[in-house]
Short mmCIF file of C-alpha atoms in Angstrom, two decimals:
data_model
loop_
_atom_site.label_atom_id
_atom_site.label_comp_id
_atom_site.label_asym_id
_atom_site.label_seq_id
_atom_site.Cartn_x
_atom_site.Cartn_y
_atom_site.Cartn_z
CA GLN A 120 99.43 90.84 108.66
CA VAL A 121 99.80 92.01 105.05
CA GLN A 122 101.28 90.41 102.36
CA LEU A 123 102.87 92.41 99.42
CA VAL A 124 103.76 91.08 95.73
CA GLU A 125 105.61 92.76 93.57
CA SER A 126 105.81 92.75 89.69
CA GLY A 127 107.59 94.27 86.74
CA GLY A 128 111.54 95.28 86.53
CA GLY A 129 113.62 93.66 84.55
CA SER A 130 116.75 95.30 82.11
CA ALA A 131 116.82 98.69 80.70
CA GLN A 132 118.87 100.84 78.86
CA ALA A 133 120.27 103.79 80.19
CA GLY A 134 117.80 106.77 79.50
CA GLY A 135 115.33 103.95 79.33
CA SER A 136 111.97 103.59 81.16
CA LEU A 137 110.67 100.47 83.65
CA ARG A 138 107.54 100.24 85.54
CA LEU A 139 107.21 98.14 88.97
CA SER A 140 103.82 97.43 90.39
CA CYS A 141 103.00 95.93 94.28
CA GLY A 142 99.75 94.49 95.27
CA ALA A 143 98.96 94.62 98.82
CA SER A 144 96.46 92.09 100.79
CA GLY A 145 95.84 91.50 104.42
CA ARG A 146 94.86 94.43 107.02
CA ARG A 147 94.05 97.63 105.45
CA ASP A 148 94.84 99.65 108.46
CA SER A 149 98.71 98.40 108.25
CA THR A 150 99.29 99.82 104.67
CA SER A 151 98.77 103.63 105.63
CA CYS A 152 101.86 104.31 103.57
CA MET A 153 103.26 102.13 101.25
CA GLY A 154 106.32 102.67 98.84
CA TRP A 155 109.48 101.33 97.32
CA PHE A 156 113.03 100.91 98.42
CA ARG A 157 115.84 99.58 96.64
CA GLN A 158 119.47 97.84 97.74
CA ALA A 159 122.39 97.27 95.35
CA PRO A 160 125.01 94.71 96.09
CA GLY A 161 127.60 96.25 99.15
CA LYS A 162 124.88 99.19 100.10
CA GLU A 163 122.27 99.65 102.64
CA ARG A 164 118.60 99.55 101.82
CA GLU A 165 117.51 102.92 100.91
CA GLY A 166 114.15 104.74 100.51
CA VAL A 167 113.10 105.69 96.83
CA ALA A 168 109.54 106.89 97.06
CA ILE A 169 106.74 106.42 99.41
CA ILE A 170 102.96 107.39 99.35
CA SER A 171 100.00 107.74 101.82
CA ALA A 172 97.12 105.65 100.99
CA GLY A 173 94.37 107.41 99.94
CA GLY A 174 95.99 110.29 97.77
CA GLY A 175 98.02 111.66 100.66
CA GLY A 176 101.51 112.87 100.03
CA THR A 177 104.27 111.38 98.20
CA TYR A 178 108.10 111.68 99.20
CA TYR A 179 111.09 110.90 97.03
CA ALA A 180 114.54 110.66 97.31
CA ASP A 181 116.40 113.32 95.96
CA SER A 182 118.69 110.92 93.62
CA VAL A 183 115.12 110.12 91.65
CA LYS A 184 113.36 113.15 92.10
CA GLY A 185 111.99 114.33 88.73
CA ARG A 186 112.57 111.07 86.93
CA PHE A 187 110.34 108.26 89.33
CA ILE A 188 106.53 108.61 89.71
CA ILE A 189 104.99 106.75 92.59
CA SER A 190 101.02 106.37 92.18
CA GLU A 191 98.52 104.33 94.22
CA ASP A 192 95.39 102.81 93.50
CA ASN A 193 93.58 102.50 96.97
CA SER A 194 90.66 100.78 96.02
CA LYS A 195 92.83 98.12 94.15
CA ARG A 196 95.37 98.46 96.97
CA THR A 197 98.31 98.66 94.46
CA VAL A 198 101.21 100.85 94.26
CA ASP A 199 103.11 101.45 91.16
CA LEU A 200 106.64 103.41 90.63
CA GLN A 201 107.00 104.71 87.02
CA MET A 202 111.09 104.96 86.16
CA ASN A 203 111.83 107.17 83.52
CA SER A 204 115.32 108.54 82.56
CA LEU A 205 117.00 105.19 84.08
CA LYS A 206 120.46 105.51 85.08
CA PRO A 207 123.33 102.72 85.50
CA GLU A 208 123.35 103.97 89.36
CA ASP A 209 119.66 102.86 89.43
CA THR A 210 120.39 99.17 89.22
CA ALA A 211 119.14 97.51 92.37
CA MET A 212 117.05 94.98 93.88
CA TYR A 213 113.65 96.94 94.65
CA TYR A 214 111.26 96.34 97.29
CA CYS A 215 107.58 97.17 98.37
CA ALA A 216 107.01 97.91 101.63
CA ALA A 217 104.03 98.95 103.91
CA SER A 218 103.85 100.80 107.23
CA ALA A 219 100.66 101.47 109.45
CA LEU A 220 102.19 104.42 110.07
CA VAL A 221 101.41 107.63 107.74
CA CYS A 222 104.21 108.55 105.64
CA ALA A 223 104.77 111.77 107.40
CA VAL A 224 105.92 109.78 110.25
CA THR A 225 107.90 106.91 108.68
CA GLY A 226 109.70 109.48 106.22
CA LEU A 227 112.05 107.33 103.64
CA GLY A 228 113.80 105.11 106.49
CA THR A 229 113.00 101.54 106.55
CA LEU A 230 112.62 101.38 110.28
CA GLU A 231 108.95 102.06 110.32
CA PHE A 232 108.17 99.44 107.47
CA ARG A 233 107.05 96.31 108.88
CA TYR A 234 106.13 94.35 105.57
CA TRP A 235 108.03 93.58 103.22
CA GLY A 236 107.67 92.24 99.44
CA GLN A 237 110.17 89.39 97.85
CA GLY A 238 112.07 92.13 95.50
CA THR A 239 112.33 92.58 91.92
CA GLN A 240 115.40 93.25 90.34
CA VAL A 241 115.91 96.07 88.20
CA THR A 242 119.30 96.57 85.79
CA VAL A 243 120.02 99.06 83.86
CA SER A 244 123.12 99.14 81.35
CA SER A 245 124.92 102.15 80.00
#
């Protein structure tokens, strides 16, 4: 089992920045790939950014490339998402997720991510 706890989020003006953090506990072999997903009201959950444990590759949704940065501290088992140049369309509930599969296999789809945090709200006003 893996437990994921998110922190950060909140409200920001368009063009501003926010930082999300996720801490993992439990089986280390179940967190080969960790990342952030988001779900806006009335929309499906979508992948935002994922990162392979131990300094592997990162993958970003086209909509956030150049604005968001995902990073991880493997020793602390934390994954952060630095969100810059925020837009109103970034408004959503953001979820941390983990998979036992490597990110090259999971991709940004939700299907291969078994473990999820409770979510943290991000609201961007224009």
